[in-house]
Coordinates of C-alpha atoms and ligand atoms in Angstrom, one line a residue:
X1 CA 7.2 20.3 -28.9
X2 CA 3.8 20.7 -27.2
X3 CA 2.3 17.9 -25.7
X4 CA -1.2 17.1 -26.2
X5 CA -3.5 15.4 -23.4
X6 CA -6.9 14.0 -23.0
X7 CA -8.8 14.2 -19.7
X8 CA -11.8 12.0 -18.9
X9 CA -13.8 14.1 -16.8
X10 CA -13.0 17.5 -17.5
X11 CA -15.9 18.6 -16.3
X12 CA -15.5 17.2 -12.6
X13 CA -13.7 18.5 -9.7
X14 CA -10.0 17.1 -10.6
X15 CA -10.3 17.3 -15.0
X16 CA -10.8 21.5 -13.8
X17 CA -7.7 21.4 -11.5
X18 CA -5.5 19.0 -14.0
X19 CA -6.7 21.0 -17.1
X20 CA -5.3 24.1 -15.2
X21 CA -1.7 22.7 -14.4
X22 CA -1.4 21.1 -17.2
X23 CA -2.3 24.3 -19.3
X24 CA 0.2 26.0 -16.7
X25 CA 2.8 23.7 -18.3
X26 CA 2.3 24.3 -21.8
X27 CA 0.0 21.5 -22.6
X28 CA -2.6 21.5 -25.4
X29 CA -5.5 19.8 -23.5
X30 CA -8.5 18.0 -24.9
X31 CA -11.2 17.0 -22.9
X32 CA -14.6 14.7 -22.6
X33 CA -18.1 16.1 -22.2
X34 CA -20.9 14.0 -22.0
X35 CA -23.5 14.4 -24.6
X36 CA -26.2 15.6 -22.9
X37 CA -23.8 18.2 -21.2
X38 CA -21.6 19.7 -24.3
X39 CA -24.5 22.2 -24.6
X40 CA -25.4 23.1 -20.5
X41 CA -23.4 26.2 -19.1
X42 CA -23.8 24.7 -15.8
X43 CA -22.4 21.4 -16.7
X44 CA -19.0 23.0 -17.9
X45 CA -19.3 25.5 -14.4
X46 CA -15.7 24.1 -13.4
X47 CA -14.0 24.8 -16.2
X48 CA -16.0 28.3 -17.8
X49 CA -12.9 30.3 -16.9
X50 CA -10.4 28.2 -19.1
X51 CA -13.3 27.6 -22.0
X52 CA -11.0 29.7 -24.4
X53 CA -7.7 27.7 -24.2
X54 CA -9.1 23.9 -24.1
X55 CA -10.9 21.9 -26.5
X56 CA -13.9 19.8 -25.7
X57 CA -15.6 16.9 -27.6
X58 CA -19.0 15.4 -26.8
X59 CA -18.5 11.7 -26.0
X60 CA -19.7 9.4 -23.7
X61 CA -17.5 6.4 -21.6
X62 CA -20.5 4.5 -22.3
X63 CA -20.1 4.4 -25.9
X64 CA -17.0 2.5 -27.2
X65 CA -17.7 4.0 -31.1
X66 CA -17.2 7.6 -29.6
X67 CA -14.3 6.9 -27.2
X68 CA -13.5 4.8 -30.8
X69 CA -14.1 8.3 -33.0
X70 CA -12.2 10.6 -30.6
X71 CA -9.2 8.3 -29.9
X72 CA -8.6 8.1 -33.7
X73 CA -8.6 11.7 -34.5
X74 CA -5.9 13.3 -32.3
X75 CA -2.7 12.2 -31.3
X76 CA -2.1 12.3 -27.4
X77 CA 0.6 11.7 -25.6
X78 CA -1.5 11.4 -22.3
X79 CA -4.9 10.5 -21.1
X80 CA -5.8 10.9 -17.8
X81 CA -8.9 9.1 -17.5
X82 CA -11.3 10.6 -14.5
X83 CA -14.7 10.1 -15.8
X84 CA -15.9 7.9 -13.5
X85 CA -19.9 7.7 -11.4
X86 CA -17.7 8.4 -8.6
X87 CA -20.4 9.0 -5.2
X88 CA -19.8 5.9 -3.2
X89 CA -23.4 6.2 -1.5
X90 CA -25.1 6.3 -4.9
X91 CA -23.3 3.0 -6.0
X92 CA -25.2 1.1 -3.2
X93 CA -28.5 2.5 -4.8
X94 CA -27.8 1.5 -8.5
X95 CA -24.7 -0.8 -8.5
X96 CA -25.3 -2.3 -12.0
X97 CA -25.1 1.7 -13.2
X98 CA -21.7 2.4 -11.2
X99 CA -20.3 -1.1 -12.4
X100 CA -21.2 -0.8 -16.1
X101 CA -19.7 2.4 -16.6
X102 CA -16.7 2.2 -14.9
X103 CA -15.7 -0.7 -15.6
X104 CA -16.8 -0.5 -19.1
X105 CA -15.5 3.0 -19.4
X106 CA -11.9 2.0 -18.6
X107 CA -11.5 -0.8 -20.3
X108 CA -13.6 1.2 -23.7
X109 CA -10.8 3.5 -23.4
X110 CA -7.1 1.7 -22.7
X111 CA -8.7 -0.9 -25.5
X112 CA -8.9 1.9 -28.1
X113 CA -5.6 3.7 -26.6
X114 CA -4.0 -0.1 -27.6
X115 CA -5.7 -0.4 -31.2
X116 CA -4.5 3.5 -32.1
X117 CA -2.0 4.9 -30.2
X118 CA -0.4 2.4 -28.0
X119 CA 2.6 4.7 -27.5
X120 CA -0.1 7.5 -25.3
X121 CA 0.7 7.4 -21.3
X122 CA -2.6 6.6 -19.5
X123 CA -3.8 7.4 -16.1
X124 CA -5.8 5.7 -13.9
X125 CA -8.2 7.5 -11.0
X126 CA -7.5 4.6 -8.3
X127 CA -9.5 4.8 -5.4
X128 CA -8.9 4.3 -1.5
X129 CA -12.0 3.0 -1.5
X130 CA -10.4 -0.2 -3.4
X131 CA -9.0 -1.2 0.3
X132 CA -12.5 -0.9 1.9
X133 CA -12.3 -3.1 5.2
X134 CA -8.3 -2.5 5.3
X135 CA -6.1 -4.8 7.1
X136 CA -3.4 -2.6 7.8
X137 CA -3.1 0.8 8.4
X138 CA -2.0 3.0 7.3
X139 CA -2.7 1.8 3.3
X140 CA 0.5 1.2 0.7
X141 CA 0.8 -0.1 -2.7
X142 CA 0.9 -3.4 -1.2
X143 CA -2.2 -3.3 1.1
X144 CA -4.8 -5.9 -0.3
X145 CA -8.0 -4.6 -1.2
X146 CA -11.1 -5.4 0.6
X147 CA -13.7 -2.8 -1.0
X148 CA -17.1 -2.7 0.7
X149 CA -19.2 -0.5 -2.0
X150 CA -19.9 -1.4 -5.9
X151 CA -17.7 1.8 -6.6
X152 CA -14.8 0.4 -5.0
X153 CA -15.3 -2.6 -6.5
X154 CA -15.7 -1.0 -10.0
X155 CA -12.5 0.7 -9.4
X156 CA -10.8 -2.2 -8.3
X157 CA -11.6 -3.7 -11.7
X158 CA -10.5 -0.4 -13.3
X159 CA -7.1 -0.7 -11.3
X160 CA -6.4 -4.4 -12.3
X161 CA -7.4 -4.0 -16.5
X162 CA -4.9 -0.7 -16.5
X163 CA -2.5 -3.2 -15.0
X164 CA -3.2 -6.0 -17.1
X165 CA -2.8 -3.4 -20.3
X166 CA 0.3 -2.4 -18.8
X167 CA 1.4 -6.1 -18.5
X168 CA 0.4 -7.9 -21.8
X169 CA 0.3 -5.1 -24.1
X170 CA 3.4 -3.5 -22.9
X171 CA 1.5 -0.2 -22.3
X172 CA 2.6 2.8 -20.0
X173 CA 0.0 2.4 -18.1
X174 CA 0.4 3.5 -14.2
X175 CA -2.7 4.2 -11.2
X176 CA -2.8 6.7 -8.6
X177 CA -4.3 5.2 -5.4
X178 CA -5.9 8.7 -4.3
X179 CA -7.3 9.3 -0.9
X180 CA -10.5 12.1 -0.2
X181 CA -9.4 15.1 -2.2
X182 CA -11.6 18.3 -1.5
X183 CA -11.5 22.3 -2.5
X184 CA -14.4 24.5 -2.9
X185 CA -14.9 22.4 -6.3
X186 CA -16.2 19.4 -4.7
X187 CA -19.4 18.0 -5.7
X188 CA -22.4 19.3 -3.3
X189 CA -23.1 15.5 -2.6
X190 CA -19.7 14.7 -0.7
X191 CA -19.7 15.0 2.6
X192 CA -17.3 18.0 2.8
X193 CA -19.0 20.3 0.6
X194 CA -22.0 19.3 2.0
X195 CA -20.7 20.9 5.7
X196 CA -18.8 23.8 3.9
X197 CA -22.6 25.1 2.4
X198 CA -24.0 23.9 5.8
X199 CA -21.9 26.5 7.8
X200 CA -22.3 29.3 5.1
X201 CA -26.6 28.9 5.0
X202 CA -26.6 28.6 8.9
X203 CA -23.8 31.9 9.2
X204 CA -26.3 33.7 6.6
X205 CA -29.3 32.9 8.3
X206 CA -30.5 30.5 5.3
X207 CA -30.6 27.5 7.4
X208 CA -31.2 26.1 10.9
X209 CA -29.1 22.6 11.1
X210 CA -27.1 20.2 8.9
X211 CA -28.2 16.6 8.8
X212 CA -25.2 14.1 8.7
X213 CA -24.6 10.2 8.8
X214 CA -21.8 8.8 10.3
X215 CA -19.6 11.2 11.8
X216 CA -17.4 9.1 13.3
X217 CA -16.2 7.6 10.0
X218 CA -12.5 9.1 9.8
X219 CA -10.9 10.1 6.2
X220 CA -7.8 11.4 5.0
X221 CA -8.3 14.7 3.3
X222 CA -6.3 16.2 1.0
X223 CA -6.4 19.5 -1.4
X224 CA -7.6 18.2 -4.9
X225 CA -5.2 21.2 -6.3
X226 CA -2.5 19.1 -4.6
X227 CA -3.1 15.8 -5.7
X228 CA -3.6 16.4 -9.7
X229 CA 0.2 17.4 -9.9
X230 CA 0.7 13.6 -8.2
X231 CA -1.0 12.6 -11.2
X232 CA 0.9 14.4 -13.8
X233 CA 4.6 13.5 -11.9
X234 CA 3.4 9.5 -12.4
X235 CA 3.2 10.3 -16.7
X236 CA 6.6 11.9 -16.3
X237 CA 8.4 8.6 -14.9
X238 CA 10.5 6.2 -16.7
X239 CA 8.3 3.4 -16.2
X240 CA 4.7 2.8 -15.2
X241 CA 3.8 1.9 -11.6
X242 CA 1.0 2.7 -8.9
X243 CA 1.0 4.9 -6.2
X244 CA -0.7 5.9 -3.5
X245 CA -1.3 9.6 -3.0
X246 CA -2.6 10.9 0.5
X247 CA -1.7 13.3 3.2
X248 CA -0.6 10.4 6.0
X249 CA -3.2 12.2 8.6
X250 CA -7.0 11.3 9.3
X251 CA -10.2 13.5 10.8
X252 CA -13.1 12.7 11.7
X253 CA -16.2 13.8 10.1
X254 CA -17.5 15.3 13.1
X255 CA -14.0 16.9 13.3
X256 CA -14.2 18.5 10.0
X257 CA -17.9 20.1 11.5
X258 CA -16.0 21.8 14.1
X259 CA -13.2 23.5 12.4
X260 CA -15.5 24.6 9.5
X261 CA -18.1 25.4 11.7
X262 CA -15.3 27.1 14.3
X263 CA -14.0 29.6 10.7
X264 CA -17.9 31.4 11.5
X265 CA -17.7 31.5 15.3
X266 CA -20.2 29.1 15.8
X267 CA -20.4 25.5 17.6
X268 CA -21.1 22.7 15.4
X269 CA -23.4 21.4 18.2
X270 CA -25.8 23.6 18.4
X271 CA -26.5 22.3 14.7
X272 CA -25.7 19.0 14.0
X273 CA -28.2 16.3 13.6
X274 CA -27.4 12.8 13.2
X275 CA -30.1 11.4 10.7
X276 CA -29.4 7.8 10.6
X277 CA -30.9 7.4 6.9
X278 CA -27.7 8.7 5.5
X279 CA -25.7 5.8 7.2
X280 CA -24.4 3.4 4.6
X281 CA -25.4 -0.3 4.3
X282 CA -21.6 -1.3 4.7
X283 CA -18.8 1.5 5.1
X284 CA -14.9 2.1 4.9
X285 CA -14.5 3.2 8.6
X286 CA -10.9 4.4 9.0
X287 CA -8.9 5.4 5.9
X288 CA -5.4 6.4 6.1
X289 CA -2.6 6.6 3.3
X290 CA 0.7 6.4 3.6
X291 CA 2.2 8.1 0.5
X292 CA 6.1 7.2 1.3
X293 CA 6.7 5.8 -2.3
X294 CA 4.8 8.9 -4.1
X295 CA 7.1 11.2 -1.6
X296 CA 10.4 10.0 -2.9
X297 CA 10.0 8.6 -6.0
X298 CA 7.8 11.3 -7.7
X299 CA 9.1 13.7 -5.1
X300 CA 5.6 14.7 -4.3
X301 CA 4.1 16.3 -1.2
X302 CA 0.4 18.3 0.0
X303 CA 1.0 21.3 0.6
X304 CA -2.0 22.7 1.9
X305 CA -3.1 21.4 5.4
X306 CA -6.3 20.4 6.9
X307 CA -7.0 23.7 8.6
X308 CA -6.3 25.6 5.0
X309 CA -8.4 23.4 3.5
X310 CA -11.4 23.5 5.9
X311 CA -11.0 27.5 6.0
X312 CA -10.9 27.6 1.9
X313 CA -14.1 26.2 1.5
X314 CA -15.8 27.6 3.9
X315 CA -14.9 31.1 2.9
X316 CA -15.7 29.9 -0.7
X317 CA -18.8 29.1 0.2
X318 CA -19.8 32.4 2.5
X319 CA -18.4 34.2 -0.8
X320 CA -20.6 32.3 -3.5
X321 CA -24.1 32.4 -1.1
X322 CA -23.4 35.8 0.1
X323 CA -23.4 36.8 -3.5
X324 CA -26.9 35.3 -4.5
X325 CA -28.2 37.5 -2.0
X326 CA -27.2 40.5 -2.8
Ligands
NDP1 P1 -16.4 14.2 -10.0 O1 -17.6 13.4 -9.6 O2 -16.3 15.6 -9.6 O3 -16.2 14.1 -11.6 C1 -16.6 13.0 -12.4 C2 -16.4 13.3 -13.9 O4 -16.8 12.1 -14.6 C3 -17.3 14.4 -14.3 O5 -16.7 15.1 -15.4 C4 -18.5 13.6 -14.9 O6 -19.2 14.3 -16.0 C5 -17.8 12.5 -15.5 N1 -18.7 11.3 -15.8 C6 -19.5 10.7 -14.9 N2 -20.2 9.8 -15.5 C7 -19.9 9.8 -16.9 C8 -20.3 9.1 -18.0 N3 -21.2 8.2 -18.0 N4 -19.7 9.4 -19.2 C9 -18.8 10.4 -19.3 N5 -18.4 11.1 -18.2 C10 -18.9 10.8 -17.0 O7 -15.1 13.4 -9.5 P2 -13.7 13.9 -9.1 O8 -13.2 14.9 -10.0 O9 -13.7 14.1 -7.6 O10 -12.8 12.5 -9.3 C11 -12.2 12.2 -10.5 C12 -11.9 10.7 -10.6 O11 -11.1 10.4 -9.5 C13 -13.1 9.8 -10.5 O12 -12.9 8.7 -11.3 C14 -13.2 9.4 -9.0 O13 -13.8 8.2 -8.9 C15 -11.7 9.3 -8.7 N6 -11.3 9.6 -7.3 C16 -11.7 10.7 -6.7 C17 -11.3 11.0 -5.4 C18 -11.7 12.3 -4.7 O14 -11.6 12.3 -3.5 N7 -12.2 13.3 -5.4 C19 -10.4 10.1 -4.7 C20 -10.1 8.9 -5.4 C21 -10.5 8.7 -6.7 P3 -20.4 15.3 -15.6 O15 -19.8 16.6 -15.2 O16 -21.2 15.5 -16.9 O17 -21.2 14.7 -14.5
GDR2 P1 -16.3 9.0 0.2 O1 -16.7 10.5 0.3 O2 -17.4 8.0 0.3 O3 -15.1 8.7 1.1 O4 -15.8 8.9 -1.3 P2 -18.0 11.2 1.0 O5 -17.6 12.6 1.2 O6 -19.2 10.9 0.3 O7 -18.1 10.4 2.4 C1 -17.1 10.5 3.4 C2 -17.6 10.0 4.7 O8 -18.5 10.8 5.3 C3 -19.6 10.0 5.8 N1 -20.9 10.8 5.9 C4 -21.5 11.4 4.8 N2 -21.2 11.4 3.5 C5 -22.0 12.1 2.7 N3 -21.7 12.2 1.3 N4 -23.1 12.7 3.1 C6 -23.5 12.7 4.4 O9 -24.5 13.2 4.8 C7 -22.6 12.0 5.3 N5 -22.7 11.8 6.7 C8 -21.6 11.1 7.0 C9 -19.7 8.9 4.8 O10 -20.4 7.8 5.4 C10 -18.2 8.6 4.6 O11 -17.7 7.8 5.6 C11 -15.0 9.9 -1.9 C12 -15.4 10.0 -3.4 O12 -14.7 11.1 -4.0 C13 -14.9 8.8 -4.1 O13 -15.1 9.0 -5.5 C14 -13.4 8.6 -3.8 O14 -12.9 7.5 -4.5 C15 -13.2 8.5 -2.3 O15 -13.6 9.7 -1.7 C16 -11.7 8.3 -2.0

């Protein structure tokens, strides 16, 4: 029989990879689009190429009656919710907007999963940003967490409602504690993507330096293509649990400037300027994961390393720039 999903966040960096593995696996998928968005080509960019094998359905995580509506219509057998405000810096500007709808949004979502269809798998997006100010490194399942943003804190709510569902209602409910994932889909505000189009407009002659916060901060990157199959192995299991998903090694952000700016032949020296009014009021310093449960349990593993991924979206980038000039 085919199973049917629904993804939260289609639209968004991971709901384009997951809609692809899944629809590699046979899945029928369904996914969310924001009102304002069901109509805008450039809102559905991620996912133009599989527009013809998924089906989408304007609603909003901010509206209960259309997460109500949409529920009730389709049987799923999973829902991977990843619609989330999910840039940590803008949380510090509007908290209350971060807050309301992620916390809201969850909870809208595993409340009409439990009145409908309580027998549908759900997903989680868990954050490493729930541990914050860590006291051990690296992070496990059993790390407390200390988050120092309203987005952390949002999704440490999140994390303990699809635990609480899982608990009282008897729901298969599980989270995946993800770490930084990137690819050439990333959103233009992270930090990644913002070097990756850095290096391409300074190699093209488009630009003359890349303004940066804190670049010691140190995160554990991954490959977003790698860590949507973590999320699909924790559906498959027996029972629901958490994990944590992450690739065990941390950079620096001023280390991820000199490998992407070393793919072009150029020194990321000559073009970095530290602009201290992209520090953040209060910051996760040091994140590292330590995925040993997701390893041998779901038998999950990155397989793309830092140096792949650095050289990926920097040639992405040269590819997609390089084209609007031509
Ligand atoms: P993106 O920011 O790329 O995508 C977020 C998605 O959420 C988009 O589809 C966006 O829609 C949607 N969305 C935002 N606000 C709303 C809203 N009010 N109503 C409905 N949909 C909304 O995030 P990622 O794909 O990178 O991440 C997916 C999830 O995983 C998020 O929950 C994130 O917090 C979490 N996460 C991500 C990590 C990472 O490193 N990427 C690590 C750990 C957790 P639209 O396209 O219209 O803006
Ligand atoms: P993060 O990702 O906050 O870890 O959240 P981001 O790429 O925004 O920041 C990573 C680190 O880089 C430092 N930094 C800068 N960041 C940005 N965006 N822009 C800059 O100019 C800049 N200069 C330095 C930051 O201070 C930070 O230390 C991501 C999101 O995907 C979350 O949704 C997810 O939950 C976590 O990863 C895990």
């Amino acid at each position: 029989m085919t199973k049917r999903a629904l993804i939260t966040g289609i639209t968004g960096q991971d709901g384009s990879h997951l809609a692809e593995h899944l629809l590699g696996l046979g899945y029928e998928i369904h996914g969310t689009v924001r009102p304002v968005a069901a109509e805008s080509a450039a809102a559905t960019g991620r996912i133009a190429h599989l527009i013809n094998d998924i089906s989408l359905h304007s609603a909003s995580i901010e509206s209960y009656p259309s997460i109500y509506r949409l529920i009730g219509q389709y049987q799923f057998d999973e829902c991977y919710h990843l619609a989330a405000r999910s840039f940590v810096a803008e949380s510090f500007l509007d908290g209350f907007s971060t807050m309301s709808v992620n916390i809201n949004g969850t909870h809208y979502i595993l409340a009409a999963l439990c009145e409908l269809q309580p027998h549908c798998r759900f997903y989680f997006a868990g954050s490493s940003e729930m541990f914050g100010n860590a006291l051990e490194s690296p992070q496990n399942e059993n790390t407390p967490f200390r988050p120092r943003s309203p987005y952390g804190i949002s999704k440490v709510a999140g994390f303990h409602l699809t635990r609480n569902f899982r608990e009282t209602h008897g729901m298969f409910c599980s989270s995946g504690i993800l770490f930084n994932h990137e690819g050439p889909r990333r959103g233009r505000e992270f930090v990644t993507r913002k070097i990756s189009i850095a290096v391409a407009r300074i190699k093209l002659g488009l630009a003359t330096e890349l303004r940066l916060g804190n670049v010691e901060s140190r995160r554990d990157w991954g490959h977003a293509a790698d860590y949507v199959e973590g999320m699909y192995a924790m559906l498959q299991q027996p029972e629901p649990d958490d994990y944590v998903i992450a690739t065990g090694e941390t950079h620096s952000v001023k280390e991820f400037c000199e490998m992407a700016f070393a793919c072009v032949g150029l020194d990321y020296r000559d073009y970095l300027v530290i602009d201290e009014k992209l520090y953040r009021p209060s910051e996760s310093y040091v994140l590292t994961g330590d995925s040993s449960k997701a390893r041998s349990v779901l038998n999950w593993r990155p397989k793309h390393t830092f140096q792949a991924l650095v050289s990926e979206m920097v040639e992405s980038d040269l590819e997609i720039i390089g084209r609007t000039l031509k």
